[in-house]
Amino acid sequence: MQDNKIGDLEFLSYTRFEAYRKVTNVVTTRMAGRSAGVYHSLNLGLGVGDDPDAVLENRAMLAEALGIEPLSLTFAEQVHGSKVAVVKSPSRGRGAVTNDDALSKTDALVTNVRDLPLMVLIADCVAISFYDPHQNAVGLAHAGWKGTLGRIAELTVAKMVSAFGCDPADIVAGISPSIGRGHYDVGEEVVDAFRKEFGRQVTNDLAQEDMDGTCYLDLWAANESQLLGQGIPAENIALAEMCTACHPGRFYSHRHDSGRTGRFGALVMLHATTSRQY
Ligand SMILES: [Zn+2]
């Protein structure tokens, strides 16, 4: 990924998206925001115990640095489900100031509307960013183990195909910083559920047991394989390969911070006229 700085704001973007000037693709860090204590400092998540005013200031800082109207940021409720919403103009800004009107029971967003910034918030889960430069459509998916099991990455690609006529061969995708296999121990019931859904052989590649019998799950590979399975070429998939729990000073990590923490985010937006700001 590429490191960027605009004013005080530090963020990452996928180098794979670099050739395309009319799409903003951002993954934020936790640095240079207003939140204090365990939420230090660019917490973008409401409803995690942080001061809502600080969160809204952080969101505004991010939006303004990117040349985006803060009230247009559009969020999904994120319930670890498998619903993908096609976002149209009237939904612009849902979830921008309160979680109450975020797109309900939704974990992935796709749109072909310009100047409609989609956001997914995470702290260990995977955010997957999508862009089709031919049909001019973008998407974002939120995948923890439940969403991965529910094939949210796969369903997001399928939705881009059915809603916008995208050819998966044209789609570029980025898999965000998120919990790495080495830090993602899961219960036997999770591995069983994966075996049931994906088969024993596939699951054996994704979930490995250490000497003590602890199982570790590879969310990066699991989601990448869903993208490949839908026809996105391997060279179009960017893997951040950054573990949140290994970099707690840079990202929020639910596991590392024992549950009390903020959220960083991924953002994608198509531009109507101007180019992106970095
Ligand atoms: Zn790690």
Tab-separated table of C-alpha atoms and ligand atoms in Angstrom:
chain	number	residue	atom	x	y	z
A	1	MET	CA	0.000	0.000	0.000
A	2	GLN	CA	0.970	3.590	-0.403
A	3	ASP	CA	1.401	6.013	2.517
A	4	ASN	CA	-0.216	9.415	2.074
A	5	LYS	CA	-0.349	12.592	4.085
A	6	ILE	CA	-2.679	15.566	3.643
A	7	GLY	CA	-2.175	18.163	6.367
A	8	ASP	CA	-2.142	16.181	9.621
A	9	LEU	CA	-4.053	13.282	8.159
A	10	GLU	CA	-2.116	10.074	7.495
A	11	PHE	CA	-3.757	7.353	5.466
A	12	LEU	CA	-3.070	4.475	3.126
A	13	SER	CA	-4.293	3.764	-0.368
A	14	TYR	CA	-3.968	0.752	-2.649
A	15	THR	CA	-1.149	1.137	-5.130
A	16	ARG	CA	-3.124	-1.167	-7.429
A	17	PHE	CA	-5.722	1.631	-7.766
A	18	GLU	CA	-3.041	4.242	-8.472
A	19	ALA	CA	-3.587	4.504	-12.234
A	20	TYR	CA	-7.174	5.615	-11.738
A	21	ARG	CA	-7.480	9.307	-10.890
A	22	LYS	CA	-11.280	9.459	-10.704
A	23	VAL	CA	-11.658	7.167	-7.708
A	24	THR	CA	-10.692	7.874	-4.124
A	25	ASN	CA	-9.614	4.762	-2.229
A	26	VAL	CA	-8.498	5.213	1.333
A	27	VAL	CA	-7.740	3.136	4.386
A	28	THR	CA	-7.389	5.307	7.472
A	29	THR	CA	-5.043	4.876	10.411
A	30	ARG	CA	-5.676	5.795	14.043
A	31	MET	CA	-3.250	8.725	13.964
A	32	ALA	CA	-3.807	12.487	14.145
A	33	GLY	CA	-7.444	12.616	15.291
A	34	ARG	CA	-9.293	14.159	18.238
A	35	SER	CA	-10.338	11.147	20.308
A	36	ALA	CA	-8.692	10.457	23.663
A	37	GLY	CA	-7.816	7.476	25.851
A	38	VAL	CA	-8.348	4.021	24.358
A	39	TYR	CA	-9.906	5.699	21.317
A	40	HIS	CA	-6.757	7.692	20.531
A	41	SER	CA	-7.088	9.252	18.114
A	42	LEU	CA	-8.802	9.111	14.677
A	43	ASN	CA	-11.717	6.959	15.800
A	44	LEU	CA	-14.414	6.946	13.125
A	45	GLY	CA	-16.867	4.650	14.923
A	46	LEU	CA	-19.933	5.934	16.739
A	47	GLY	CA	-21.432	3.631	19.358
A	48	VAL	CA	-18.140	2.226	20.637
A	49	GLY	CA	-18.086	4.359	23.819
A	50	ASP	CA	-16.147	7.323	22.478
A	51	ASP	CA	-17.371	10.930	22.648
A	52	PRO	CA	-19.665	11.302	19.580
A	53	ASP	CA	-18.533	14.901	19.050
A	54	ALA	CA	-14.924	13.746	18.723
A	55	VAL	CA	-15.970	11.037	16.262
A	56	LEU	CA	-17.871	13.511	14.101
A	57	GLU	CA	-14.891	15.873	14.181
A	58	ASN	CA	-12.646	13.014	13.073
A	59	ARG	CA	-15.003	12.123	10.233
A	60	ALA	CA	-15.137	15.764	9.160
A	61	MET	CA	-11.318	16.005	9.215
A	62	LEU	CA	-11.044	12.946	7.013
A	63	ALA	CA	-13.714	14.117	4.591
A	64	GLU	CA	-12.360	17.634	4.306
A	65	ALA	CA	-8.806	16.445	3.676
A	66	LEU	CA	-10.130	14.325	0.823
A	67	GLY	CA	-12.307	17.098	-0.590
A	68	ILE	CA	-15.497	15.294	0.390
A	69	GLU	CA	-18.611	16.752	2.005
A	70	PRO	CA	-18.652	15.214	5.556
A	71	LEU	CA	-22.421	14.755	5.577
A	72	SER	CA	-22.220	12.664	2.420
A	73	LEU	CA	-20.229	9.836	4.053
A	74	THR	CA	-22.433	6.741	3.778
A	75	PHE	CA	-22.307	3.817	6.208
A	76	ALA	CA	-23.789	0.343	6.581
A	77	GLU	CA	-25.037	-0.902	9.950
A	78	GLN	CA	-22.518	-3.837	9.801
A	79	VAL	CA	-24.141	-6.774	11.546
A	80	HIS	CA	-21.752	-9.548	10.383
A	81	GLY	CA	-24.389	-10.577	7.847
A	82	SER	CA	-24.322	-11.052	4.079
A	83	LYS	CA	-26.580	-8.331	2.728
A	84	VAL	CA	-25.174	-6.160	-0.066
A	85	ALA	CA	-27.005	-2.871	-0.707
A	86	VAL	CA	-27.038	-0.980	-3.995
A	87	VAL	CA	-26.678	2.621	-2.806
A	88	LYS	CA	-28.529	5.301	-4.774
A	89	SER	CA	-28.458	9.090	-4.398
A	90	PRO	CA	-31.231	9.386	-1.767
A	91	SER	CA	-29.145	7.232	0.584
A	92	ARG	CA	-26.155	9.569	0.402
A	93	GLY	CA	-25.074	10.431	3.938
A	94	ARG	CA	-26.910	7.653	5.738
A	95	GLY	CA	-25.108	6.928	8.981
A	96	ALA	CA	-23.014	10.097	8.694
A	97	VAL	CA	-24.096	11.570	12.057
A	98	THR	CA	-25.827	8.668	13.784
A	99	ASN	CA	-25.769	4.888	13.459
A	100	ASP	CA	-29.576	4.905	13.604
A	101	ASP	CA	-29.960	5.667	9.917
A	102	ALA	CA	-27.019	3.669	8.540
A	103	LEU	CA	-28.155	1.182	5.862
A	104	SER	CA	-29.825	-1.365	8.063
A	105	LYS	CA	-28.674	-4.985	8.444
A	106	THR	CA	-26.172	-4.401	5.654
A	107	ASP	CA	-22.486	-5.360	5.451
A	108	ALA	CA	-21.544	-4.356	1.930
A	109	LEU	CA	-22.301	-1.336	-0.241
A	110	VAL	CA	-22.016	-0.884	-3.996
A	111	THR	CA	-22.750	2.164	-6.105
A	112	ASN	CA	-22.226	3.769	-9.486
A	113	VAL	CA	-23.296	7.211	-8.235
A	114	ARG	CA	-20.531	9.846	-8.336
A	115	ASP	CA	-19.557	11.807	-5.247
A	116	LEU	CA	-21.159	9.209	-3.002
A	117	PRO	CA	-18.467	8.096	-0.550
A	118	LEU	CA	-18.970	4.614	0.856
A	119	MET	CA	-17.391	3.696	4.193
A	120	VAL	CA	-16.828	0.507	6.157
A	121	LEU	CA	-15.473	0.626	9.704
A	122	ILE	CA	-13.214	-2.036	11.153
A	123	ALA	CA	-10.918	-3.037	14.021
A	124	ASP	CA	-9.540	-6.481	12.952
A	125	CYS	CA	-12.246	-7.377	10.414
A	126	VAL	CA	-11.401	-7.178	6.725
A	127	ALA	CA	-12.649	-4.309	4.564
A	128	ILE	CA	-12.597	-5.129	0.860
A	129	SER	CA	-12.602	-2.232	-1.605
A	130	PHE	CA	-13.780	-2.704	-5.206
A	131	TYR	CA	-13.534	-0.603	-8.342
A	132	ASP	CA	-14.561	-1.295	-11.912
A	133	PRO	CA	-13.050	1.402	-14.144
A	134	HIS	CA	-15.065	0.199	-17.162
A	135	GLN	CA	-18.564	0.347	-15.689
A	136	ASN	CA	-17.464	3.040	-13.237
A	137	ALA	CA	-18.750	1.348	-10.120
A	138	VAL	CA	-17.330	0.890	-6.640
A	139	GLY	CA	-18.031	-1.327	-3.660
A	140	LEU	CA	-16.974	-1.984	-0.093
A	141	ALA	CA	-17.521	-5.081	2.000
A	142	HIS	CA	-17.059	-5.818	5.704
A	143	ALA	CA	-15.919	-9.355	6.478
A	144	GLY	CA	-15.140	-10.867	9.848
A	145	TRP	CA	-15.320	-14.642	10.144
A	146	LYS	CA	-19.118	-14.611	9.959
A	147	GLY	CA	-19.240	-12.436	6.858
A	148	THR	CA	-16.476	-14.518	5.282
A	149	LEU	CA	-18.442	-17.678	6.067
A	150	GLY	CA	-21.518	-15.983	4.586
A	151	ARG	CA	-19.517	-15.275	1.389
A	152	ILE	CA	-19.921	-11.513	1.582
A	153	ALA	CA	-16.917	-10.874	-0.735
A	154	GLU	CA	-18.365	-13.197	-3.347
A	155	LEU	CA	-21.844	-11.659	-3.024
A	156	THR	CA	-20.459	-8.143	-3.431
A	157	VAL	CA	-18.833	-9.058	-6.754
A	158	ALA	CA	-22.047	-10.773	-7.851
A	159	LYS	CA	-24.009	-7.629	-6.987
A	160	MET	CA	-21.651	-5.432	-9.028
A	161	VAL	CA	-22.218	-7.798	-11.956
A	162	SER	CA	-26.021	-7.891	-11.648
A	163	ALA	CA	-26.583	-4.217	-10.757
A	164	PHE	CA	-24.026	-2.514	-13.012
A	165	GLY	CA	-23.101	-5.084	-15.645
A	166	CYS	CA	-19.524	-5.337	-14.367
A	167	ASP	CA	-17.198	-7.968	-15.767
A	168	PRO	CA	-15.228	-9.436	-12.826
A	169	ALA	CA	-12.142	-9.467	-15.080
A	170	ASP	CA	-12.211	-5.651	-14.965
A	171	ILE	CA	-12.660	-5.267	-11.205
A	172	VAL	CA	-9.723	-4.266	-9.020
A	173	ALA	CA	-9.962	-5.063	-5.319
A	174	GLY	CA	-8.051	-4.322	-2.125
A	175	ILE	CA	-8.014	-6.354	1.083
A	176	SER	CA	-7.389	-4.016	4.018
A	177	PRO	CA	-5.132	-4.177	7.039
A	178	SER	CA	-6.948	-6.587	9.372
A	179	ILE	CA	-6.173	-9.364	11.795
A	180	GLY	CA	-3.482	-11.688	10.433
A	181	ARG	CA	-3.584	-15.437	10.659
A	182	GLY	CA	-0.955	-15.532	13.388
A	183	HIS	CA	-3.177	-13.533	15.734
A	184	TYR	CA	-6.573	-14.870	14.757
A	185	ASP	CA	-7.288	-17.887	16.898
A	186	VAL	CA	-10.846	-19.125	16.550
A	187	GLY	CA	-12.944	-21.803	18.218
A	188	GLU	CA	-13.404	-25.311	16.842
A	189	GLU	CA	-17.034	-24.430	16.014
A	190	VAL	CA	-15.816	-21.738	13.592
A	191	VAL	CA	-13.561	-24.220	11.819
A	192	ASP	CA	-16.431	-26.728	11.690
A	193	ALA	CA	-18.700	-24.125	10.138
A	194	PHE	CA	-16.032	-23.366	7.500
A	195	ARG	CA	-15.642	-27.082	6.753
A	196	LYS	CA	-19.382	-27.367	6.250
A	197	GLU	CA	-19.528	-24.351	3.955
A	198	PHE	CA	-16.303	-24.634	1.958
A	199	GLY	CA	-15.352	-28.282	2.321
A	200	ARG	CA	-12.558	-29.939	4.245
A	201	GLN	CA	-9.776	-29.377	1.749
A	202	VAL	CA	-10.320	-25.645	1.312
A	203	THR	CA	-10.739	-25.194	5.052
A	204	ASN	CA	-7.494	-27.042	5.746
A	205	ASP	CA	-5.673	-24.365	3.761
A	206	LEU	CA	-7.430	-21.542	5.617
A	207	ALA	CA	-7.458	-22.838	9.172
A	208	GLN	CA	-4.448	-24.388	10.808
A	209	GLU	CA	-3.979	-25.938	14.191
A	210	ASP	CA	-0.853	-25.312	16.235
A	211	MET	CA	0.855	-27.744	18.631
A	212	ASP	CA	-1.526	-26.828	21.461
A	213	GLY	CA	-4.593	-27.505	19.330
A	214	THR	CA	-5.431	-23.822	18.851
A	215	CYS	CA	-6.933	-23.046	15.434
A	216	TYR	CA	-5.851	-20.011	13.431
A	217	LEU	CA	-7.946	-18.674	10.588
A	218	ASP	CA	-6.620	-16.825	7.528
A	219	LEU	CA	-9.227	-14.197	6.651
A	220	TRP	CA	-6.992	-12.687	3.962
A	221	ALA	CA	-6.697	-15.922	1.985
A	222	ALA	CA	-10.344	-16.830	2.592
A	223	ASN	CA	-11.552	-13.549	1.102
A	224	GLU	CA	-8.992	-13.516	-1.675
A	225	SER	CA	-10.140	-16.968	-2.765
A	226	GLN	CA	-13.746	-15.748	-2.951
A	227	LEU	CA	-12.662	-12.891	-5.225
A	228	LEU	CA	-10.670	-15.271	-7.428
A	229	GLY	CA	-13.624	-17.650	-7.488
A	230	GLN	CA	-15.812	-14.872	-8.857
A	231	GLY	CA	-13.369	-14.228	-11.697
A	232	ILE	CA	-11.326	-11.278	-10.451
A	233	PRO	CA	-7.798	-11.844	-11.829
A	234	ALA	CA	-5.077	-12.401	-9.219
A	235	GLU	CA	-3.100	-9.414	-10.510
A	236	ASN	CA	-6.095	-7.168	-9.815
A	237	ILE	CA	-6.194	-8.055	-6.109
A	238	ALA	CA	-4.119	-6.011	-3.676
A	239	LEU	CA	-3.456	-7.529	-0.275
A	240	ALA	CA	-2.396	-5.024	2.382
A	241	GLU	CA	-0.822	-7.876	4.382
A	242	MET	CA	-0.755	-5.724	7.494
A	243	CYS	CA	-1.939	-7.268	10.748
A	244	THR	CA	-3.881	-4.919	13.008
A	245	ALA	CA	-2.884	-6.780	16.173
A	246	CYS	CA	0.789	-6.505	15.171
A	247	HIS	CA	0.445	-2.731	14.628
A	248	PRO	CA	-1.760	-1.470	17.470
A	249	GLY	CA	-0.188	1.995	17.338
A	250	ARG	CA	-1.265	2.400	13.745
A	251	PHE	CA	-4.645	0.647	13.624
A	252	TYR	CA	-7.406	-0.207	16.047
A	253	SER	CA	-7.414	-3.879	16.954
A	254	HIS	CA	-10.344	-5.400	18.805
A	255	ARG	CA	-8.226	-8.372	19.820
A	256	HIS	CA	-5.136	-6.438	20.865
A	257	ASP	CA	-7.129	-3.781	22.731
A	258	SER	CA	-9.355	-6.361	24.483
A	259	GLY	CA	-12.567	-5.089	22.938
A	260	ARG	CA	-12.430	-1.464	24.095
A	261	THR	CA	-11.201	0.399	21.071
A	262	GLY	CA	-12.125	2.626	18.147
A	263	ARG	CA	-12.632	1.947	14.473
A	264	PHE	CA	-10.585	2.848	11.443
A	265	GLY	CA	-12.133	2.695	8.046
A	266	ALA	CA	-11.997	2.099	4.333
A	267	LEU	CA	-13.548	4.566	1.923
A	268	VAL	CA	-14.205	4.456	-1.801
A	269	MET	CA	-15.776	7.160	-3.916
A	270	LEU	CA	-16.192	7.882	-7.622
A	271	HIS	CA	-15.509	11.471	-8.612
A	272	ALA	CA	-17.857	13.362	-10.895
A	273	THR	CA	-15.344	15.951	-12.036
A	274	THR	CA	-12.289	16.602	-9.892
A	275	SER	CA	-9.544	14.079	-9.378
A	276	ARG	CA	-8.683	12.628	-6.000
A	277	GLN	CA	-6.673	14.755	-3.601
A	278	TYR	CA	-3.557	12.600	-3.092
B	1	ZN	ZN	-0.487	-10.037	14.011
